[in-house]
Amino acid sequence: MSVLLLPPELLDNISLHLLPAHLPSLAISNSRFCHVAQYHLYRNIYVDNRNLSCVFTLARNPHIARHVRTFVIRLRPFSNLLNAFYRLLATALSNMSGLTSLDISVDQGASWIIRTRDDSTYHRLRRFASSFPLDNNVAHFLNKVHALVELDLDSLHNSPSFSLAELCPGALPRLTQFTGSAQAAQRIVPGRPVEHIHLNSGDLTEELAESLAKSTAAVTVLAAATSSHSVSLIGTLTRCMEHLVHLRIVTTYNFSDAPETMYFANIADALTSLPDLQSCEIWGLHWVSSKKSFHDQGRVWQSEAFNSAFVPPNQLLTNGTFLDDLYSDFSYTY
C-alpha cells in the first residue's frame, strides 16, 4: 500500500517508534510524514546557548511552533545576546499557542519577551516558571493564562525603583501552587485557590501569614523564611492555616543562647492544633509526632534535637522527599 494512502493515525504510530534523531529524516521523506514528524520533533523543546537556532525556526514558522507543548530556555548569565535574538524569542513565544509548560531562564531585564501579541492565547498552559519577578510584562502574560495551575517567579529586583504589578481580579482562577517572593505572594495568593506556597525571598510575618490564609482553598504546604523567632508566628500559622500538611519555616534570627524548654513546649502545643500535619521543620529543627495513647489518636509533637526518648521519625522527613520539594536551598541561602 502506498504511504500516501495510510491513515494519519497509523503514520503517527510509526513515528512513535523512531528515535528522535531519525525524525528529521522522516520529515523530509515526503509531505505527509513531514507534518507527523514535526509534531513529535518539536513537541518538547529545550534551548540553551548551544542550540539557539531552534528559536529562529519557531519564530519564522508559526505552523511548527504550534506543535510545541513544553518549552524550556536556559541561557548562561552574561550571554550578551543581541536584542534581535530576544525579539525572535518573543515572536516564537507568541506562536506557541499549544503550550502546556513554559520555563524561561534568561536575563531578568528581558521580561518584555513575554508581553506577547494580543491575539496570542494559551488555553492549555498549566505551568509557568521564569527568572522574572512580577512586573508589568509578567502581569500582562499571567492575565492571559486562565488554565495555569503552577507558577514560579523570581524574587524582586534590587532596584529601589522596581514596583510589583497588579493582576486583573479574574486572573489565574485555577492556580494551586505558587513559588516566589513574599511580596508577590501577597499580591497573587489572596482570592485564588492556592494550596502550596513556597516563598523564595522576603520575610514571613504574622500579617503576611494572615494575608496568605485568604486563599480560597485550604493551604496545605508552606515553606518560607522569616527573621522572627517568635512562638506567636507559629501560633498564627496554626490558627489561620489549620489544614497544613507540610510546614517548613527557616529563621535568619541568630540564637545567642539555646531556648528554654518552655519555648519548645509552646511550639509543640501549637502544632497539636493541626490535625493533618505530617511533616514539620521549624527554625532548622525537625519535629516528629507520635500518638498520645492507644485510645487517643491525637498527635504529640516534639523537636528531634530535644527528645528525651526515641520517637519513630516521620517517613516523609527520613526519605527526603518533602525537603527536596520544598527547595532545601533555603538552608544555605541564609
PDB file of C-alpha atoms in Angstrom, residues 9-253:
ATOM      1  CA  GLU A   9      -3.234   7.628  12.978  1.00  0.00           C
ATOM      2  CA  LEU A  10      -1.009   4.901  11.502  1.00  0.00           C
ATOM      3  CA  LEU A  11       1.594   7.404  10.321  1.00  0.00           C
ATOM      4  CA  ASP A  12       1.649   8.861  13.800  1.00  0.00           C
ATOM      5  CA  ASN A  13       2.120   5.403  15.321  1.00  0.00           C
ATOM      6  CA  ILE A  14       5.051   4.725  13.003  1.00  0.00           C
ATOM      7  CA  SER A  15       6.792   7.917  14.094  1.00  0.00           C
ATOM      8  CA  LEU A  16       6.392   6.983  17.757  1.00  0.00           C
ATOM      9  CA  HIS A  17       8.740   4.012  17.256  1.00  0.00           C
ATOM     10  CA  LEU A  18      11.565   6.130  15.853  1.00  0.00           C
ATOM     11  CA  LEU A  19      14.429   7.676  17.757  1.00  0.00           C
ATOM     12  CA  PRO A  20      14.312  11.492  17.953  1.00  0.00           C
ATOM     13  CA  ALA A  21      17.484  11.636  15.818  1.00  0.00           C
ATOM     14  CA  HIS A  22      15.639   9.888  12.989  1.00  0.00           C
ATOM     15  CA  LEU A  23      12.642  12.235  12.894  1.00  0.00           C
ATOM     16  CA  PRO A  24      14.351  14.891  10.700  1.00  0.00           C
ATOM     17  CA  SER A  25      14.986  12.251   8.037  1.00  0.00           C
ATOM     18  CA  LEU A  26      11.360  11.153   8.255  1.00  0.00           C
ATOM     19  CA  ALA A  27      10.218  14.761   7.880  1.00  0.00           C
ATOM     20  CA  ILE A  28      11.971  15.179   4.514  1.00  0.00           C
ATOM     21  CA  SER A  29      10.894  11.794   3.149  1.00  0.00           C
ATOM     22  CA  ASN A  30       7.515  13.087   1.895  1.00  0.00           C
ATOM     23  CA  SER A  31       4.956  15.767   2.675  1.00  0.00           C
ATOM     24  CA  ARG A  32       2.598  13.516   4.683  1.00  0.00           C
ATOM     25  CA  PHE A  33       5.333  12.316   7.012  1.00  0.00           C
ATOM     26  CA  CYS A  34       6.644  15.855   7.344  1.00  0.00           C
ATOM     27  CA  HIS A  35       3.703  17.060   9.449  1.00  0.00           C
ATOM     28  CA  VAL A  36       3.684  13.917  11.628  1.00  0.00           C
ATOM     29  CA  ALA A  37       7.448  14.048  12.226  1.00  0.00           C
ATOM     30  CA  GLN A  38       7.371  17.753  13.079  1.00  0.00           C
ATOM     31  CA  TYR A  39       4.593  17.127  15.590  1.00  0.00           C
ATOM     32  CA  HIS A  40       6.865  14.805  17.591  1.00  0.00           C
ATOM     33  CA  LEU A  41      10.159  16.542  16.823  1.00  0.00           C
ATOM     34  CA  TYR A  42       9.033  19.898  18.235  1.00  0.00           C
ATOM     35  CA  ARG A  43       6.704  18.691  20.975  1.00  0.00           C
ATOM     36  CA  ASN A  44       9.242  19.116  23.812  1.00  0.00           C
ATOM     37  CA  ILE A  45      11.913  21.773  23.283  1.00  0.00           C
ATOM     38  CA  TYR A  46      14.958  22.556  25.425  1.00  0.00           C
ATOM     39  CA  VAL A  47      17.058  25.546  24.353  1.00  0.00           C
ATOM     40  CA  ASP A  48      20.392  26.685  25.729  1.00  0.00           C
ATOM     41  CA  ASN A  49      23.391  28.526  24.315  1.00  0.00           C
ATOM     42  CA  ARG A  50      24.268  25.531  22.128  1.00  0.00           C
ATOM     43  CA  ASN A  51      21.079  25.358  20.035  1.00  0.00           C
ATOM     44  CA  LEU A  52      19.782  28.919  19.726  1.00  0.00           C
ATOM     45  CA  SER A  53      18.888  28.309  16.084  1.00  0.00           C
ATOM     46  CA  CYS A  54      15.760  26.490  17.275  1.00  0.00           C
ATOM     47  CA  VAL A  55      14.324  29.866  18.313  1.00  0.00           C
ATOM     48  CA  PHE A  56      14.784  31.152  14.749  1.00  0.00           C
ATOM     49  CA  THR A  57      12.837  28.158  13.401  1.00  0.00           C
ATOM     50  CA  LEU A  58       9.933  28.640  15.818  1.00  0.00           C
ATOM     51  CA  ALA A  59       9.774  32.388  15.178  1.00  0.00           C
ATOM     52  CA  ARG A  60       9.702  32.053  11.396  1.00  0.00           C
ATOM     53  CA  ASN A  61       7.399  29.024  11.196  1.00  0.00           C
ATOM     54  CA  PRO A  62       4.184  29.509  13.217  1.00  0.00           C
ATOM     55  CA  HIS A  63       2.790  26.183  11.967  1.00  0.00           C
ATOM     56  CA  ILE A  64       5.761  24.420  13.609  1.00  0.00           C
ATOM     57  CA  ALA A  65       5.619  26.484  16.813  1.00  0.00           C
ATOM     58  CA  ARG A  66       2.012  25.383  17.339  1.00  0.00           C
ATOM     59  CA  HIS A  67       3.288  21.800  17.857  1.00  0.00           C
ATOM     60  CA  VAL A  68       5.294  22.787  20.966  1.00  0.00           C
ATOM     61  CA  ARG A  69       3.851  21.618  24.271  1.00  0.00           C
ATOM     62  CA  THR A  70       6.767  22.102  26.693  1.00  0.00           C
ATOM     63  CA  PHE A  71       9.353  24.810  26.101  1.00  0.00           C
ATOM     64  CA  VAL A  72      12.414  25.379  28.291  1.00  0.00           C
ATOM     65  CA  ILE A  73      15.061  28.011  27.596  1.00  0.00           C
ATOM     66  CA  ARG A  74      18.037  28.429  29.911  1.00  0.00           C
ATOM     67  CA  LEU A  75      20.718  30.895  28.849  1.00  0.00           C
ATOM     68  CA  ARG A  76      24.013  31.362  30.651  1.00  0.00           C
ATOM     69  CA  PRO A  77      24.363  34.601  32.640  1.00  0.00           C
ATOM     70  CA  PHE A  78      26.071  37.381  30.717  1.00  0.00           C
ATOM     71  CA  SER A  79      25.433  35.684  27.376  1.00  0.00           C
ATOM     72  CA  ASN A  80      25.453  39.123  25.703  1.00  0.00           C
ATOM     73  CA  LEU A  81      22.839  38.189  23.140  1.00  0.00           C
ATOM     74  CA  LEU A  82      21.588  40.956  20.871  1.00  0.00           C
ATOM     75  CA  ASN A  83      18.085  42.398  21.135  1.00  0.00           C
ATOM     76  CA  ALA A  84      17.411  40.893  17.718  1.00  0.00           C
ATOM     77  CA  PHE A  85      17.570  37.416  19.262  1.00  0.00           C
ATOM     78  CA  TYR A  86      15.188  38.380  22.057  1.00  0.00           C
ATOM     79  CA  ARG A  87      12.748  39.833  19.524  1.00  0.00           C
ATOM     80  CA  LEU A  88      12.778  36.495  17.699  1.00  0.00           C
ATOM     81  CA  LEU A  89      12.244  34.711  21.017  1.00  0.00           C
ATOM     82  CA  ALA A  90       9.253  36.961  21.723  1.00  0.00           C
ATOM     83  CA  THR A  91       7.799  36.091  18.321  1.00  0.00           C
ATOM     84  CA  ALA A  92       8.397  32.381  18.905  1.00  0.00           C
ATOM     85  CA  LEU A  93       6.608  32.534  22.264  1.00  0.00           C
ATOM     86  CA  SER A  94       3.656  34.307  20.658  1.00  0.00           C
ATOM     87  CA  ASN A  95       3.453  31.499  18.098  1.00  0.00           C
ATOM     88  CA  MET A  96       3.385  28.660  20.676  1.00  0.00           C
ATOM     89  CA  SER A  97      -0.347  28.613  21.304  1.00  0.00           C
ATOM     90  CA  GLY A  98      -0.384  24.922  22.302  1.00  0.00           C
ATOM     91  CA  LEU A  99       1.977  25.242  25.264  1.00  0.00           C
ATOM     92  CA  THR A 100       1.264  23.262  28.436  1.00  0.00           C
ATOM     93  CA  SER A 101       4.514  24.123  30.261  1.00  0.00           C
ATOM     94  CA  LEU A 102       6.827  27.125  29.871  1.00  0.00           C
ATOM     95  CA  ASP A 103      10.154  27.594  31.675  1.00  0.00           C
ATOM     96  CA  ILE A 104      12.210  30.714  30.929  1.00  0.00           C
ATOM     97  CA  SER A 105      15.595  31.473  32.492  1.00  0.00           C
ATOM     98  CA  VAL A 106      17.148  34.453  30.726  1.00  0.00           C
ATOM     99  CA  ASP A 107      18.267  37.994  31.551  1.00  0.00           C
ATOM    100  CA  GLN A 108      15.792  39.497  34.053  1.00  0.00           C
ATOM    101  CA  GLY A 109      15.740  42.709  32.061  1.00  0.00           C
ATOM    102  CA  ALA A 110      14.228  40.898  29.078  1.00  0.00           C
ATOM    103  CA  SER A 111      10.807  40.292  30.622  1.00  0.00           C
ATOM    104  CA  TRP A 112       9.287  42.177  27.682  1.00  0.00           C
ATOM    105  CA  ILE A 113       9.611  38.988  25.605  1.00  0.00           C
ATOM    106  CA  ILE A 114       6.508  37.537  27.291  1.00  0.00           C
ATOM    107  CA  ARG A 115       4.399  40.573  26.523  1.00  0.00           C
ATOM    108  CA  THR A 116       3.007  38.526  23.680  1.00  0.00           C
ATOM    109  CA  ARG A 117       0.712  39.664  20.898  1.00  0.00           C
ATOM    110  CA  ASP A 118      -2.872  40.422  21.867  1.00  0.00           C
ATOM    111  CA  ASP A 119      -4.088  37.608  19.609  1.00  0.00           C
ATOM    112  CA  SER A 120      -1.825  35.040  21.308  1.00  0.00           C
ATOM    113  CA  THR A 121      -3.717  32.625  23.542  1.00  0.00           C
ATOM    114  CA  TYR A 122      -2.546  29.881  25.881  1.00  0.00           C
ATOM    115  CA  HIS A 123      -5.618  27.849  26.781  1.00  0.00           C
ATOM    116  CA  ARG A 124      -3.559  24.760  27.694  1.00  0.00           C
ATOM    117  CA  LEU A 125      -0.737  26.316  29.723  1.00  0.00           C
ATOM    118  CA  ARG A 126      -0.689  24.782  33.218  1.00  0.00           C
ATOM    119  CA  ARG A 127       2.850  25.554  34.400  1.00  0.00           C
ATOM    120  CA  PHE A 128       4.914  28.729  34.070  1.00  0.00           C
ATOM    121  CA  ALA A 129       8.342  29.282  35.627  1.00  0.00           C
ATOM    122  CA  SER A 130      10.583  32.227  34.889  1.00  0.00           C
ATOM    123  CA  SER A 131      13.578  34.251  36.006  1.00  0.00           C
ATOM    124  CA  PHE A 132      11.343  37.333  36.019  1.00  0.00           C
ATOM    125  CA  PRO A 133       9.687  38.963  39.026  1.00  0.00           C
ATOM    126  CA  LEU A 134       6.077  40.157  38.955  1.00  0.00           C
ATOM    127  CA  ASP A 135       6.483  43.216  36.721  1.00  0.00           C
ATOM    128  CA  ASN A 136       4.026  44.683  34.214  1.00  0.00           C
ATOM    129  CA  ASN A 137       5.137  42.335  31.425  1.00  0.00           C
ATOM    130  CA  VAL A 138       4.687  39.241  33.588  1.00  0.00           C
ATOM    131  CA  ALA A 139       1.287  40.511  34.752  1.00  0.00           C
ATOM    132  CA  HIS A 140       0.223  41.025  31.110  1.00  0.00           C
ATOM    133  CA  PHE A 141       1.127  37.398  30.380  1.00  0.00           C
ATOM    134  CA  LEU A 142      -0.491  35.967  33.516  1.00  0.00           C
ATOM    135  CA  ASN A 143      -3.758  37.729  32.721  1.00  0.00           C
ATOM    136  CA  LYS A 144      -3.970  35.526  29.585  1.00  0.00           C
ATOM    137  CA  VAL A 145      -3.282  32.071  31.072  1.00  0.00           C
ATOM    138  CA  HIS A 146      -6.547  31.051  32.703  1.00  0.00           C
ATOM    139  CA  ALA A 147      -5.659  27.337  32.934  1.00  0.00           C
ATOM    140  CA  LEU A 148      -2.431  27.938  34.885  1.00  0.00           C
ATOM    141  CA  VAL A 149      -2.030  25.673  37.928  1.00  0.00           C
ATOM    142  CA  GLU A 150       1.641  26.150  38.891  1.00  0.00           C
ATOM    143  CA  LEU A 151       3.504  29.482  38.954  1.00  0.00           C
ATOM    144  CA  ASP A 152       7.193  30.025  39.776  1.00  0.00           C
ATOM    145  CA  LEU A 153       8.553  33.590  39.736  1.00  0.00           C
ATOM    146  CA  ASP A 154      11.920  35.040  40.669  1.00  0.00           C
ATOM    147  CA  SER A 155      12.480  37.402  43.557  1.00  0.00           C
ATOM    148  CA  LEU A 156      12.395  41.189  43.307  1.00  0.00           C
ATOM    149  CA  HIS A 157      14.888  43.428  41.590  1.00  0.00           C
ATOM    150  CA  ASN A 158      17.355  45.167  43.867  1.00  0.00           C
ATOM    151  CA  SER A 159      16.497  48.442  42.200  1.00  0.00           C
ATOM    152  CA  PRO A 160      14.512  50.718  44.558  1.00  0.00           C
ATOM    153  CA  SER A 161      12.531  51.959  41.535  1.00  0.00           C
ATOM    154  CA  PHE A 162      11.062  48.500  40.848  1.00  0.00           C
ATOM    155  CA  SER A 163       7.429  48.042  41.840  1.00  0.00           C
ATOM    156  CA  LEU A 164       5.193  44.997  41.691  1.00  0.00           C
ATOM    157  CA  ALA A 165       2.413  44.897  39.127  1.00  0.00           C
ATOM    158  CA  GLU A 166      -1.240  44.153  39.770  1.00  0.00           C
ATOM    159  CA  LEU A 167      -3.192  41.305  38.152  1.00  0.00           C
ATOM    160  CA  CYS A 168      -6.730  41.525  36.869  1.00  0.00           C
ATOM    161  CA  PRO A 169      -9.208  40.347  39.540  1.00  0.00           C
ATOM    162  CA  GLY A 170     -10.217  37.309  37.468  1.00  0.00           C
ATOM    163  CA  ALA A 171      -6.688  36.227  36.525  1.00  0.00           C
ATOM    164  CA  LEU A 172      -5.307  32.789  37.455  1.00  0.00           C
ATOM    165  CA  PRO A 173      -8.619  31.268  38.597  1.00  0.00           C
ATOM    166  CA  ARG A 174      -7.130  27.746  38.838  1.00  0.00           C
ATOM    167  CA  LEU A 175      -3.757  28.497  40.425  1.00  0.00           C
ATOM    168  CA  THR A 176      -2.910  25.946  43.149  1.00  0.00           C
ATOM    169  CA  GLN A 177       0.891  26.217  43.519  1.00  0.00           C
ATOM    170  CA  PHE A 178       2.922  29.398  43.914  1.00  0.00           C
ATOM    171  CA  THR A 179       6.676  29.914  44.276  1.00  0.00           C
ATOM    172  CA  GLY A 180       8.069  33.424  44.500  1.00  0.00           C
ATOM    173  CA  SER A 181       8.804  36.365  46.750  1.00  0.00           C
ATOM    174  CA  ALA A 182       6.787  37.203  49.822  1.00  0.00           C
ATOM    175  CA  GLN A 183       5.739  40.480  48.189  1.00  0.00           C
ATOM    176  CA  ALA A 184       4.481  38.753  45.043  1.00  0.00           C
ATOM    177  CA  ALA A 185       2.666  36.133  47.129  1.00  0.00           C
ATOM    178  CA  GLN A 186       0.765  38.893  48.899  1.00  0.00           C
ATOM    179  CA  ARG A 187      -0.453  40.141  45.505  1.00  0.00           C
ATOM    180  CA  ILE A 188      -1.264  36.747  43.993  1.00  0.00           C
ATOM    181  CA  VAL A 189      -2.414  34.274  46.674  1.00  0.00           C
ATOM    182  CA  PRO A 190      -5.395  36.018  48.341  1.00  0.00           C
ATOM    183  CA  GLY A 191      -8.611  35.326  46.448  1.00  0.00           C
ATOM    184  CA  ARG A 192      -7.154  32.409  44.448  1.00  0.00           C
ATOM    185  CA  PRO A 193      -7.257  28.657  45.234  1.00  0.00           C
ATOM    186  CA  VAL A 194      -3.564  28.343  46.148  1.00  0.00           C
ATOM    187  CA  GLU A 195      -2.773  25.290  48.294  1.00  0.00           C
ATOM    188  CA  HIS A 196       1.044  25.117  48.060  1.00  0.00           C
ATOM    189  CA  ILE A 197       3.094  28.238  48.877  1.00  0.00           C
ATOM    190  CA  HIS A 198       6.894  28.423  48.624  1.00  0.00           C
ATOM    191  CA  LEU A 199       8.451  31.795  49.419  1.00  0.00           C
ATOM    192  CA  ASN A 200      11.945  32.081  47.905  1.00  0.00           C
ATOM    193  CA  SER A 201      12.630  35.550  49.306  1.00  0.00           C
ATOM    194  CA  GLY A 202      11.173  38.063  51.731  1.00  0.00           C
ATOM    195  CA  ASP A 203      10.115  37.819  55.346  1.00  0.00           C
ATOM    196  CA  LEU A 204       7.203  35.743  56.590  1.00  0.00           C
ATOM    197  CA  THR A 205       5.437  37.853  59.194  1.00  0.00           C
ATOM    198  CA  GLU A 206       2.219  37.302  61.082  1.00  0.00           C
ATOM    199  CA  GLU A 207       0.493  39.892  58.880  1.00  0.00           C
ATOM    200  CA  LEU A 208       1.674  38.107  55.715  1.00  0.00           C
ATOM    201  CA  ALA A 209       0.560  34.732  57.075  1.00  0.00           C
ATOM    202  CA  GLU A 210      -2.931  36.087  57.679  1.00  0.00           C
ATOM    203  CA  SER A 211      -2.965  37.550  54.165  1.00  0.00           C
ATOM    204  CA  LEU A 212      -1.884  34.248  52.559  1.00  0.00           C
ATOM    205  CA  ALA A 213      -4.591  32.462  54.529  1.00  0.00           C
ATOM    206  CA  LYS A 214      -7.108  34.377  52.416  1.00  0.00           C
ATOM    207  CA  SER A 215      -6.547  31.864  49.647  1.00  0.00           C
ATOM    208  CA  THR A 216      -9.900  30.446  48.564  1.00  0.00           C
ATOM    209  CA  ALA A 217      -8.525  26.922  49.136  1.00  0.00           C
ATOM    210  CA  ALA A 218      -7.014  25.439  52.274  1.00  0.00           C
ATOM    211  CA  VAL A 219      -3.246  25.997  52.392  1.00  0.00           C
ATOM    212  CA  THR A 220      -1.670  22.566  52.859  1.00  0.00           C
ATOM    213  CA  VAL A 221       2.024  23.257  52.136  1.00  0.00           C
ATOM    214  CA  LEU A 222       4.013  26.264  53.337  1.00  0.00           C
ATOM    215  CA  ALA A 223       7.768  26.816  53.031  1.00  0.00           C
ATOM    216  CA  ALA A 224       9.225  30.201  53.952  1.00  0.00           C
ATOM    217  CA  ALA A 225      11.961  32.115  55.738  1.00  0.00           C
ATOM    218  CA  THR A 226      11.471  34.645  58.493  1.00  0.00           C
ATOM    219  CA  SER A 227      13.561  36.976  60.605  1.00  0.00           C
ATOM    220  CA  SER A 228      11.352  36.140  63.571  1.00  0.00           C
ATOM    221  CA  HIS A 229      11.863  33.526  66.259  1.00  0.00           C
ATOM    222  CA  SER A 230       8.544  34.232  67.938  1.00  0.00           C
ATOM    223  CA  VAL A 231       6.265  31.423  69.014  1.00  0.00           C
ATOM    224  CA  SER A 232       3.465  33.848  68.195  1.00  0.00           C
ATOM    225  CA  LEU A 233       4.204  33.421  64.465  1.00  0.00           C
ATOM    226  CA  ILE A 234       3.775  29.651  64.766  1.00  0.00           C
ATOM    227  CA  GLY A 235       0.555  30.233  66.678  1.00  0.00           C
ATOM    228  CA  THR A 236      -0.742  32.494  63.915  1.00  0.00           C
ATOM    229  CA  LEU A 237       0.055  29.859  61.284  1.00  0.00           C
ATOM    230  CA  THR A 238      -1.702  27.104  63.204  1.00  0.00           C
ATOM    231  CA  ARG A 239      -4.708  29.353  63.733  1.00  0.00           C
ATOM    232  CA  CYS A 240      -5.214  30.648  60.182  1.00  0.00           C
ATOM    233  CA  MET A 241      -3.849  27.632  58.226  1.00  0.00           C
ATOM    234  CA  GLU A 242      -5.406  24.801  60.188  1.00  0.00           C
ATOM    235  CA  HIS A 243      -5.209  22.288  57.302  1.00  0.00           C
ATOM    236  CA  LEU A 244      -1.421  22.406  56.877  1.00  0.00           C
ATOM    237  CA  VAL A 245       0.082  19.055  55.915  1.00  0.00           C
ATOM    238  CA  HIS A 246       3.721  20.088  55.394  1.00  0.00           C
ATOM    239  CA  LEU A 247       5.339  23.055  57.121  1.00  0.00           C
ATOM    240  CA  ARG A 248       8.869  24.378  56.826  1.00  0.00           C
ATOM    241  CA  ILE A 249       9.953  27.654  58.434  1.00  0.00           C
ATOM    242  CA  VAL A 250      13.601  28.760  58.398  1.00  0.00           C
ATOM    243  CA  THR A 251      14.689  31.720  60.506  1.00  0.00           C
ATOM    244  CA  THR A 252      17.522  34.184  59.959  1.00  0.00           C
ATOM    245  CA  TYR A 253      17.437  35.019  63.684  1.00  0.00           C
TER     246      TYR A 253
END
